[in-house]
């Protein structure tokens, strides 16, 4: 190794700048590290304005974009204070999990009541009676579950019964992770119950046959829509009505069409104030006003424009033509509420687990 | 010493020097197959990213890039890289130095631990931090009481990225340092250099290209990491979205062209990384050749007796 030593030293000595160069680079690294470490570890004052964080589920991105803009404008003209509303979107169950783990949501606007219930159960950030604190079971808008099919409906899909035909490829997200998928699942189950006069065994057989026709379980409603519309997988997509109407307008341009089944479930996406977080942030008043804005004429009008069924009669009447008429059953009358439905169907060992292992 | 050997080869030995006796068309078939695979699986998708990005025209591209939420994502990504890369560089040099130059109990364990982030799925890495710092985690309550936000903030994203990019610099340096041995440091010490002087004037100059290479790889991964960051981000638009998360979000918002526009920034980063990496490799090869040429001319007979010096 004698040669190597001589070479190495010689090389180093012929370049006296080498040490300086390395030292300079290292010094810069340390400076950067210090500069970077400064803001990290200390909570940041992101903006001087009041900020609200709305943690929401997947298909409401466009809706809350609009709501936030109008609410901030209204709040500014009413109080003179600027408010910035930040959004986080994802699968409903995943978002609930994030709030439980400490995502500091001032308000949650999720896909189904059970997800807010589980925030209550695991983190006590809001009271157990949250659903009674706002009108209409705390759900300012509703939706339902419909089908999207390929242009011209080549498989002739008219109702739930057609979905269990052999060789039919049905796209629906995974009920374990997606709120929308749970509504889909319960809508199918409810249809079978009604059709068979409440026979649980027949309903189970129907949903089992339906699940056998699902080639891929996406994690969220948006992912399933993308799979069906943009990647061209499957013959039929079971999805939120608002998601179906949105994708008809936004992306398909006549490649897909909507089919409304004879009967479906009344989906009631709930909203709630996360009391403890809002209290700590000092945003209780504005967060409450934000949620109430959803029930106002202006808020309902925005909801209707984004294909959510408004609760307010006056707005609903104006948009009656936008929403197909069909028989809707509620989760309370068919399944005895979300907690019961969750336990019977989606919890560990529920009906979905049993079907999935078959 | 490649330089020495090359001079001994006569023109007739070219075939055996190549190490293959296959006929020309077999060689071209293999090269062609490699080329086809590379273009179908690497070049075509990459070109397609840029094609899609500009599918709605240059103006749409610019407006997608200059959207405030995209800017916020760019800033956050840069912040994360600026913290992560120096931290892991310092750590990587220290760890590689320990492992290559010293014998101590637990050395094998340390080497394995450095590789841990490579073998752990990024999702698991992210969840680890949720378990530690989440509200239901071990330190969650304490952090909340002191109004410190780790998870679902830039801090958590940085932590996850530091974890994921932990091995890059160290892994790059350990073989370089091992190959260099400690003779030069020992020589410097016997000539009266202090520990720091030895490090700055002997060790660092010897590893600088390897270090730079490790830093580039570390940076590329820090800016491109998706899985672990996705778990700890909270996905607050304009606040905790890094560039890869922003791409995913735009795509899910039916905004394909904008998603690809932002993706093209990341693709560009990849190309720059690749360019720098190649330039470094050329540079290293050139330096080695020169060093060897000097060495073999000055001390030819000794070099022939020590072929291991060629590395």
XYZ file of C-alpha atoms in Angstrom:
669
model
C 0.000 0.000 0.000
C 3.049 2.245 -0.027
C 2.255 3.583 -3.470
C -1.280 4.437 -2.490
C -0.073 6.437 0.493
C 2.407 8.416 -1.550
C -0.177 9.013 -4.247
C -2.823 10.096 -1.779
C -0.606 12.574 0.024
C 0.888 13.879 -3.186
C -2.527 14.385 -4.626
C -3.711 16.214 -1.553
C -0.641 18.452 -1.385
C -0.743 19.463 -4.995
C -4.227 20.817 -4.356
C -4.036 23.058 -1.334
C -7.522 24.319 -2.184
C -8.991 20.854 -1.695
C -9.228 21.148 2.070
C -10.699 24.626 1.797
C -13.231 23.427 -0.743
C -14.407 20.601 1.471
C -14.465 22.836 4.506
C -16.570 25.356 2.639
C -19.081 22.749 1.557
C -19.280 21.362 5.076
C -19.748 24.826 6.549
C -22.592 25.475 4.160
C -24.208 22.206 5.160
C -24.091 23.174 8.809
C -25.528 26.584 8.067
C -28.334 25.028 6.080
C -28.954 22.530 8.833
C -29.219 25.293 11.406
C -31.412 27.408 9.184
C -33.633 24.413 8.589
C -33.753 23.302 12.195
C -34.853 26.734 13.378
C -38.427 26.537 12.176
C -38.717 22.800 12.689
C -39.705 21.690 16.150
C -41.486 24.899 16.926
C -45.069 25.226 15.713
C -45.177 27.654 12.863
C -47.248 30.763 12.692
C -48.365 29.983 9.164
C -50.397 33.074 8.686
C -51.579 35.999 10.735
C -55.194 35.451 9.698
C -57.473 33.059 11.483
C -57.156 29.621 9.980
C -59.648 26.803 10.147
C -58.827 23.257 9.202
C -61.651 21.283 7.635
C -60.850 17.580 7.448
C -63.124 16.092 4.838
C -63.599 12.990 2.733
C -62.809 12.305 -0.881
C -65.568 13.587 -3.173
C -66.048 16.980 -1.517
C -62.936 18.687 -2.881
C -64.764 20.846 -5.396
C -67.670 21.506 -3.021
C -65.517 22.868 -0.208
C -63.335 24.842 -2.589
C -66.451 26.798 -3.400
C -67.904 26.872 0.120
C -64.616 28.130 1.577
C -64.336 30.952 -0.915
C -67.860 32.194 -0.292
C -67.741 31.731 3.461
C -64.484 33.690 3.788
C -65.942 36.509 1.717
C -69.091 36.553 3.818
C -67.153 36.403 7.103
C -64.885 39.234 5.999
C -67.800 41.479 5.081
C -69.609 40.626 8.318
C -66.743 40.887 10.827
C -63.890 42.497 8.918
C -61.607 39.575 9.780
C -59.964 37.445 7.148
C -60.249 33.688 7.510
C -58.253 31.072 5.673
C -59.857 27.655 5.499
C -57.468 24.808 4.931
C -58.626 21.520 3.522
C -57.533 17.946 3.879
C -59.164 15.224 1.791
C -58.934 11.462 1.751
C -60.930 8.305 2.405
C -63.436 9.009 5.190
C -62.148 6.314 7.555
C -58.542 7.301 6.929
C -59.320 10.935 7.687
C -61.077 10.008 10.937
C -57.997 8.013 11.874
C -55.791 11.060 11.200
C -57.945 13.246 13.478
C -57.728 10.562 16.169
C -53.947 10.557 15.742
C -53.777 14.308 16.193
C -54.571 16.030 12.888
C -55.875 19.280 14.349
C -59.204 19.624 12.584
C -61.485 22.416 13.754
C -64.351 20.851 11.837
C -64.793 17.423 10.300
C -67.051 16.865 7.299
C -66.914 13.134 6.700
C -68.660 10.515 4.627
C -70.592 8.722 7.332
C -71.591 9.201 10.953
C -69.722 6.160 12.191
C -66.390 7.767 11.372
C -67.206 10.723 13.623
C -68.454 8.253 16.252
C -65.084 6.564 16.207
C -63.355 9.919 16.756
C -65.603 10.325 19.812
C -64.852 6.814 21.045
C -61.110 6.957 20.684
C -60.160 10.537 21.372
C -63.092 12.263 23.161
C -62.450 15.388 21.115
C -66.169 16.017 20.717
C -69.244 15.040 22.749
C -71.056 11.759 22.126
C -74.276 13.598 21.229
C -72.588 15.513 18.407
C -75.201 14.370 15.898
C -77.961 16.243 17.733
C -76.093 19.556 17.834
C -76.935 20.547 14.256
C -80.177 20.116 12.282
C -80.986 17.017 10.178
C -78.736 14.578 12.058
C -75.872 17.002 11.496
C -75.890 16.346 7.764
C -76.506 19.534 5.776
C -76.742 17.769 2.427
C -77.505 14.245 1.335
C -76.687 12.009 -1.554
C -77.430 8.503 -2.693
C -75.782 5.608 -4.449
C -76.154 5.156 -8.223
C -74.371 3.400 -11.096
C -72.125 4.605 -13.877
C -72.022 2.408 -16.992
C -70.222 2.565 -20.332
C -71.738 4.649 -23.112
C -74.905 3.099 -24.522
C -75.145 0.727 -21.534
C -73.860 -2.294 -23.523
C -74.519 -4.717 -20.654
C -78.078 -3.492 -20.197
C -77.750 -2.620 -16.516
C -81.016 -1.295 -15.069
C -81.048 -2.214 -11.384
C -79.128 -3.877 -8.559
C -80.232 -7.325 -9.752
C -78.197 -6.969 -12.952
C -74.956 -6.540 -11.022
C -74.764 -10.185 -9.934
C -75.005 -11.583 -13.447
C -72.030 -13.830 -14.229
C -69.175 -12.072 -16.003
C -70.219 -8.601 -14.898
C -67.224 -6.586 -13.660
C -68.337 -4.261 -10.862
C -66.057 -1.478 -9.573
C -66.553 -0.380 -5.978
C -64.005 0.674 -3.351
C -63.080 -1.330 -0.258
C -65.615 -0.921 2.593
C -62.834 -1.364 5.124
C -61.212 1.900 4.096
C -63.834 3.863 2.188
C -66.979 5.451 3.554
C -68.542 5.558 0.101
C -67.957 1.836 -0.275
C -69.884 1.194 2.944
C -72.835 3.134 1.602
C -72.563 1.088 -1.633
C -72.474 -2.149 0.313
C -75.407 -1.219 2.543
C -77.406 0.037 -0.455
C -76.981 -3.364 -2.115
C -77.795 -5.179 1.120
C -80.855 -2.988 1.690
C -82.108 -3.606 -1.853
C -81.833 -7.366 -1.306
C -83.585 -7.130 2.073
C -86.489 -5.205 0.570
C -86.721 -7.533 -2.380
C -86.775 -10.646 -0.174
C -89.037 -9.326 2.597
C -86.228 -8.906 5.095
C -84.629 -12.323 4.603
C -81.057 -11.834 5.923
C -79.726 -15.054 4.369
C -80.927 -14.064 0.915
C -79.497 -10.580 1.319
C -76.143 -12.097 2.287
C -76.240 -14.398 -0.745
C -76.986 -11.436 -3.009
C -74.130 -9.306 -1.678
C -71.782 -12.306 -1.796
C -72.576 -12.780 -5.481
C -72.061 -9.057 -6.031
C -68.661 -9.061 -4.302
C -67.555 -11.989 -6.481
C -67.975 -9.694 -9.484
C -65.594 -7.040 -8.113
C -62.162 -7.425 -9.774
C -60.375 -4.648 -7.836
C -61.088 -2.918 -4.509
C -59.756 0.633 -4.525
C -59.141 2.314 -1.181
C -61.363 5.335 -1.818
C -64.332 6.497 -3.884
C -62.153 8.807 -5.970
C -59.711 6.023 -6.741
C -62.565 3.771 -7.871
C -63.924 6.483 -10.160
C -60.500 6.932 -11.700
C -60.188 3.178 -12.170
C -63.530 3.034 -13.956
C -63.523 6.228 -15.986
C -59.883 6.960 -16.738
C -58.388 3.484 -16.771
C -61.440 1.918 -18.405
C -61.773 -1.008 -15.961
C -65.097 -2.759 -15.331
C -68.638 -2.643 -16.711
C -70.288 -0.681 -13.926
C -69.173 1.614 -11.128
C -71.202 1.856 -7.920
C -70.697 5.339 -6.564
C -72.024 8.456 -4.888
C -74.587 10.274 -6.949
C -72.576 13.498 -6.598
C -69.428 11.725 -7.762
C -71.291 10.239 -10.744
C -72.767 13.578 -11.798
C -69.413 15.315 -11.329
C -67.510 12.806 -13.416
C -70.166 13.022 -16.146
C -69.449 16.731 -16.324
C -65.716 16.784 -15.568
C -64.053 13.972 -17.382
C -65.931 11.497 -19.387
C -67.455 13.697 -22.098
C -69.997 11.113 -23.175
C -67.986 7.953 -22.541
C -70.084 6.925 -19.549
C -73.679 7.388 -18.485
C -75.562 7.244 -15.228
C -78.079 4.519 -14.361
C -80.403 5.123 -11.417
C -81.544 1.941 -9.636
C -85.146 1.467 -8.519
C -84.192 1.837 -4.898
C -81.159 3.061 -2.998
C -79.940 4.358 0.321
C -80.222 7.916 1.587
C -76.602 8.782 2.301
C -76.253 11.450 4.974
C -72.666 12.748 5.137
C -72.307 14.345 8.572
C -70.444 17.446 9.737
C -69.280 18.304 13.246
C -67.333 20.813 15.263
C -64.294 19.227 16.912
C -64.918 21.056 20.175
C -61.676 20.497 22.048
C -59.446 21.384 19.110
C -61.466 24.475 18.201
C -61.433 25.587 21.837
C -57.670 25.281 21.997
C -57.307 27.189 18.731
C -59.859 29.790 19.838
C -61.876 29.149 16.701
C -65.103 27.786 18.186
C -67.216 30.742 17.104
C -66.009 30.865 13.522
C -66.061 27.081 13.125
C -69.656 27.009 14.314
C -70.527 29.799 11.881
C -68.818 27.825 9.117
C -70.951 24.749 9.751
C -74.112 26.848 9.980
C -73.212 28.425 6.647
C -73.627 24.971 5.111
C -77.292 25.050 6.146
C -77.877 28.589 4.882
C -79.532 29.362 1.561
C -76.157 30.278 0.036
C -74.457 27.140 1.339
C -77.282 24.888 0.170
C -77.182 26.482 -3.258
C -73.454 25.692 -3.541
C -74.080 22.118 -2.388
C -76.764 21.675 -5.053
C -74.461 23.057 -7.724
C -71.921 20.409 -6.740
C -74.570 17.686 -6.995
C -75.238 17.188 -3.307
C -78.969 17.034 -2.546
C -79.868 20.120 -0.527
C -82.010 19.872 2.636
C -83.585 23.322 2.359
C -86.959 23.061 0.585
C -86.563 26.284 -1.355
C -83.208 25.249 -2.838
C -84.280 21.625 -3.334
C -87.310 22.796 -5.314
C -85.169 24.916 -7.590
C -82.815 22.018 -8.344
C -85.472 19.264 -8.474
C -84.695 18.556 -12.123
C -80.998 17.961 -11.399
C -81.584 14.949 -9.191
C -83.315 11.745 -10.378
C -86.279 10.554 -8.342
C -86.024 7.147 -6.718
C -87.137 5.373 -3.556
C -84.667 6.015 -0.761
C -84.383 4.131 2.537
C -82.389 5.413 5.500
C -79.756 3.558 7.426
C -81.780 4.002 10.617
C -84.889 2.249 9.301
C -83.058 -0.535 7.464
C -80.085 -1.224 9.723
C -80.886 0.514 13.018
C -78.223 3.209 12.668
C -74.518 3.358 11.826
C -73.132 1.783 14.960
C -75.240 -1.333 14.433
C -74.517 -1.469 10.717
C -70.801 -1.074 11.352
C -70.806 -3.900 13.887
C -72.858 -6.267 11.744
C -71.091 -5.653 8.452
C -67.719 -3.917 8.586
C -66.187 -4.625 11.983
C -63.763 -7.497 12.508
C -65.735 -10.672 11.735
C -68.631 -8.735 10.175
C -70.480 -9.841 7.059
C -67.911 -8.263 4.746
C -65.057 -10.222 6.341
C -67.016 -13.456 5.938
C -67.762 -12.704 2.301
C -64.189 -11.644 1.569
C -62.698 -14.953 2.737
C -65.090 -17.042 0.640
C -3.294 -1.182 -12.832
C -5.409 -0.972 -15.917
C -3.022 1.487 -17.553
C -0.091 -0.843 -17.165
C -1.973 -3.860 -18.420
C -3.348 -2.049 -21.441
C 0.126 -1.333 -22.738
C 0.987 -5.032 -22.732
C -1.893 -6.069 -24.993
C -1.089 -6.623 -28.644
C -3.756 -5.885 -31.297
C -4.441 -9.611 -31.713
C -5.614 -9.895 -28.141
C -8.540 -7.492 -28.480
C -11.102 -10.295 -28.549
C -9.931 -11.925 -25.366
C -9.673 -8.533 -23.712
C -13.379 -8.013 -24.385
C -14.064 -11.245 -22.540
C -16.575 -12.618 -25.023
C -16.376 -14.760 -28.111
C -19.967 -14.279 -29.302
C -20.549 -13.321 -32.880
C -21.448 -9.796 -33.882
C -25.172 -10.396 -34.386
C -25.589 -11.997 -30.974
C -24.012 -8.945 -29.438
C -26.243 -6.591 -31.360
C -29.297 -8.678 -30.516
C -28.520 -8.370 -26.824
C -27.765 -4.673 -27.073
C -30.953 -4.170 -29.105
C -33.077 -6.044 -26.568
C -31.620 -3.938 -23.786
C -32.311 -0.803 -25.777
C -35.929 -1.781 -26.459
C -36.599 -2.588 -22.807
C -35.009 0.687 -21.724
C -37.039 2.746 -24.173
C -40.368 1.016 -23.466
C -40.073 0.962 -19.685
C -37.929 4.032 -18.991
C -37.724 6.556 -21.765
C -41.269 6.323 -23.124
C -42.992 6.844 -19.738
C -40.633 9.721 -18.967
C -41.310 11.404 -22.283
C -45.010 10.803 -21.728
C -44.863 12.715 -18.431
C -43.680 15.801 -20.288
C -46.091 15.167 -23.170
C -49.050 15.006 -20.764
C -47.765 18.021 -18.850
C -47.922 20.148 -21.981
C -51.105 18.519 -23.327
C -53.114 21.639 -22.516
C -50.479 24.058 -23.733
C -47.645 26.048 -22.219
C -49.930 28.535 -20.491
C -51.771 25.781 -18.617
C -48.404 24.307 -17.685
C -47.184 27.584 -16.252
C -50.387 28.237 -14.364
C -50.246 24.749 -12.844
C -46.660 25.319 -11.719
C -47.318 28.792 -10.381
C -50.466 27.829 -8.437
C -49.976 28.957 -4.802
C -50.583 25.437 -3.489
C -47.945 24.061 -5.853
C -45.530 26.765 -4.700
C -46.240 25.818 -1.109
C -45.463 22.206 -2.029
C -42.204 23.227 -3.731
C -41.166 25.279 -0.701
C -41.985 22.475 1.712
C -40.108 19.955 -0.421
C -37.049 22.224 -0.511
C -37.244 22.832 3.240
C -37.401 19.108 3.899
C -34.418 18.473 1.607
C -32.412 21.342 3.099
C -32.788 19.897 6.584
C -32.578 16.225 5.673
C -29.575 16.193 3.367
C -27.076 17.984 5.675
C -28.210 15.969 8.686
C -27.793 12.692 6.874
C -24.525 13.812 5.292
C -22.986 14.571 8.675
C -24.376 11.374 10.079
C -23.326 9.374 7.027
C -19.727 10.599 7.183
C -19.539 9.929 10.911
C -21.042 6.467 10.617
C -18.939 5.478 7.613
C -15.825 6.747 9.380
C -16.578 4.696 12.500
C -17.365 1.582 10.544
C -14.501 1.765 8.060
C -11.694 2.873 10.342
C -12.387 1.259 13.717
C -13.066 -2.114 15.238
C -15.571 -2.081 18.057
C -18.176 -4.427 19.506
C -21.562 -4.083 17.837
C -20.081 -2.925 14.535
C -22.035 -5.496 12.545
C -25.214 -4.427 14.340
C -24.596 -0.760 13.490
C -24.022 -1.641 9.837
C -27.298 -3.571 9.797
C -29.149 -0.735 11.519
C -27.976 1.721 8.884
C -29.564 -0.514 6.275
C -32.830 -0.765 8.205
C -34.607 2.079 6.352
C -33.866 0.276 3.061
C -35.559 -2.888 4.239
C -38.518 -1.345 6.076
C -41.524 -0.434 3.941
C -42.009 3.364 3.882
C -45.575 2.939 5.153
C -44.263 1.183 8.242
C -41.722 3.968 8.676
C -44.510 6.539 8.588
C -46.697 4.595 11.007
C -43.767 4.320 13.417
C -43.788 8.086 13.772
C -47.570 8.144 14.149
C -47.272 5.637 17.001
C -44.577 7.760 18.649
C -45.901 11.261 18.114
C -49.604 10.786 17.302
C -52.207 11.940 19.799
C -52.812 8.321 20.830
C -49.057 7.613 20.769
C -46.475 7.592 23.539
C -45.542 11.260 23.451
C -48.706 12.641 21.849
C -50.319 14.049 24.987
C -47.135 15.688 26.199
C -46.519 17.286 22.796
C -50.070 18.573 22.641
C -49.881 20.009 26.154
C -46.773 21.910 25.113
C -48.393 22.946 21.852
C -45.759 21.182 19.771
C -46.825 19.713 16.501
C -44.762 16.875 15.105
C -47.042 14.619 13.155
C -49.162 16.225 10.396
C -46.706 19.103 10.073
C -43.432 19.934 8.324
C -41.590 18.510 11.332
C -43.134 15.065 10.979
C -42.547 15.052 7.237
C -38.898 15.959 7.799
C -38.469 13.275 10.447
C -39.923 10.622 8.183
C -37.713 11.755 5.312
C -34.594 11.745 7.502
C -35.408 8.173 8.456
C -36.008 7.046 4.884
C -32.868 8.685 3.478
C -30.682 7.659 6.448
C -28.544 5.059 4.623
C -27.720 6.830 1.366
C -24.581 8.771 2.299
C -23.267 6.176 4.754
C -23.798 3.312 2.294
C -21.969 5.261 -0.406
C -18.998 6.119 1.826
C -18.368 2.873 3.713
C -16.856 1.016 0.709
C -14.845 4.098 -0.348
C -13.405 4.535 3.136
C -12.722 0.836 3.520
C -10.873 0.779 0.208
C -8.786 3.791 1.207
C -7.684 2.113 4.417
C -6.225 4.137 7.292
C -2.592 4.353 6.117
C -2.877 7.951 5.022
C -4.463 9.062 8.275
C -1.769 7.256 10.199
C 0.890 8.978 8.121
C -0.735 12.359 8.761
C -0.869 11.679 12.495
C 2.785 10.665 12.658
C 3.641 13.852 10.769
C 2.004 15.791 13.581
C -1.492 16.599 12.265
C -4.300 16.869 14.808
C -7.458 14.771 14.524
C -9.416 17.560 12.835
C -6.547 18.410 10.501
C -6.340 14.772 9.485
C -10.067 14.705 8.834
C -10.212 17.917 6.818
C -6.955 17.481 4.902
C -6.730 13.731 4.395
C -10.008 11.896 4.972
C -12.467 14.356 3.457
C -10.511 15.091 0.252
C -10.302 11.349 -0.352
C -14.033 10.762 -0.023
C -15.372 13.990 -1.463
C -16.645 12.525 -4.740
C -18.236 9.592 -3.000
C -19.777 11.996 -0.521
C -21.145 14.207 -3.263
C -22.606 11.164 -4.988
C -24.292 10.056 -1.755
C -25.620 13.565 -1.180
C -27.153 13.672 -4.660
C -28.894 10.332 -4.187
C -30.039 11.329 -0.704
C -31.439 14.581 -2.060
C -33.275 12.864 -4.912
C -34.957 10.471 -2.513
C -35.709 13.199 0.047
C -37.548 15.216 -2.593
C -39.275 12.216 -4.138
C -40.362 10.232 -1.098
C -44.078 9.431 -1.118
C -45.070 6.534 1.135
C -43.749 7.534 4.543
C -44.503 11.194 3.951
C -48.052 10.385 2.897
C -48.715 8.677 6.227
C -47.481 11.558 8.404
C -48.572 14.482 6.243
C -52.265 14.921 7.048
C -52.680 16.141 3.449
C -53.539 19.735 4.308
C -53.575 21.526 0.960
C -51.025 24.328 0.819
C -49.473 23.361 4.143
C -48.327 19.769 4.433
C -48.271 18.654 0.806
C -44.849 17.891 -0.654
C -44.397 17.722 -4.425
C -45.148 13.986 -4.754
C -48.255 14.374 -2.574
C -49.322 17.364 -4.629
C -49.039 15.311 -7.826
C -51.230 12.605 -6.316
C -53.777 15.150 -5.116
C -54.031 16.945 -8.461
C -54.485 13.649 -10.255
C -57.282 12.695 -7.874
C -58.917 16.050 -8.463
C -59.355 15.150 -12.137
C -56.623 17.640 -12.947
C -54.430 15.350 -15.013
C -52.515 17.991 -16.977
C -51.621 19.934 -13.815
C -50.630 16.707 -12.059
C -48.257 15.864 -14.888
C -46.941 19.436 -14.947
C -45.911 19.115 -11.298
C -44.707 15.572 -11.964
C -42.487 16.962 -14.720
C -40.688 19.033 -12.067
C -39.886 15.827 -10.210
C -38.898 14.130 -13.464
C -36.615 17.061 -14.177
C -35.056 16.600 -10.763
C -34.450 12.968 -11.650
C -32.771 13.948 -14.918
C -30.553 16.509 -13.190
C -29.644 13.896 -10.582
C -28.800 11.432 -13.323
C -26.684 14.024 -15.151
C -24.748 14.950 -12.004
C -24.249 11.297 -11.158
C -22.839 10.546 -14.612
C -20.618 13.615 -14.518
C -19.281 12.522 -11.138
C -18.599 9.023 -12.389
C -16.660 10.379 -15.358
C -14.741 12.691 -13.118
C -13.878 9.891 -10.692
C -12.800 7.627 -13.539
C -10.654 10.383 -15.052
C -9.020 11.139 -11.719
C -8.298 7.485 -11.149
C -6.783 7.092 -14.593
C -4.591 10.113 -14.035
C -3.511 8.964 -10.604
C -2.721 5.544 -11.990
C -0.817 6.956 -14.918
C 1.301 9.044 -12.552
C 1.740 6.098 -10.219
C 2.696 3.581 -12.860
C 5.141 5.909 -14.557
C 6.823 6.879 -11.323
C 6.959 3.469 -9.746
C 6.241 0.979 -12.457
C 7.914 -2.087 -11.088
C 6.346 -1.729 -7.670
C 2.889 -1.149 -9.110
C 3.185 -4.386 -11.066
C 3.857 -6.232 -7.855
C 0.727 -4.736 -6.215
C -2.176 -5.202 -8.608
C -4.639 -4.636 -5.754
C -3.766 -0.926 -5.825
C -5.717 -0.596 -9.032
C -8.975 -0.306 -7.149
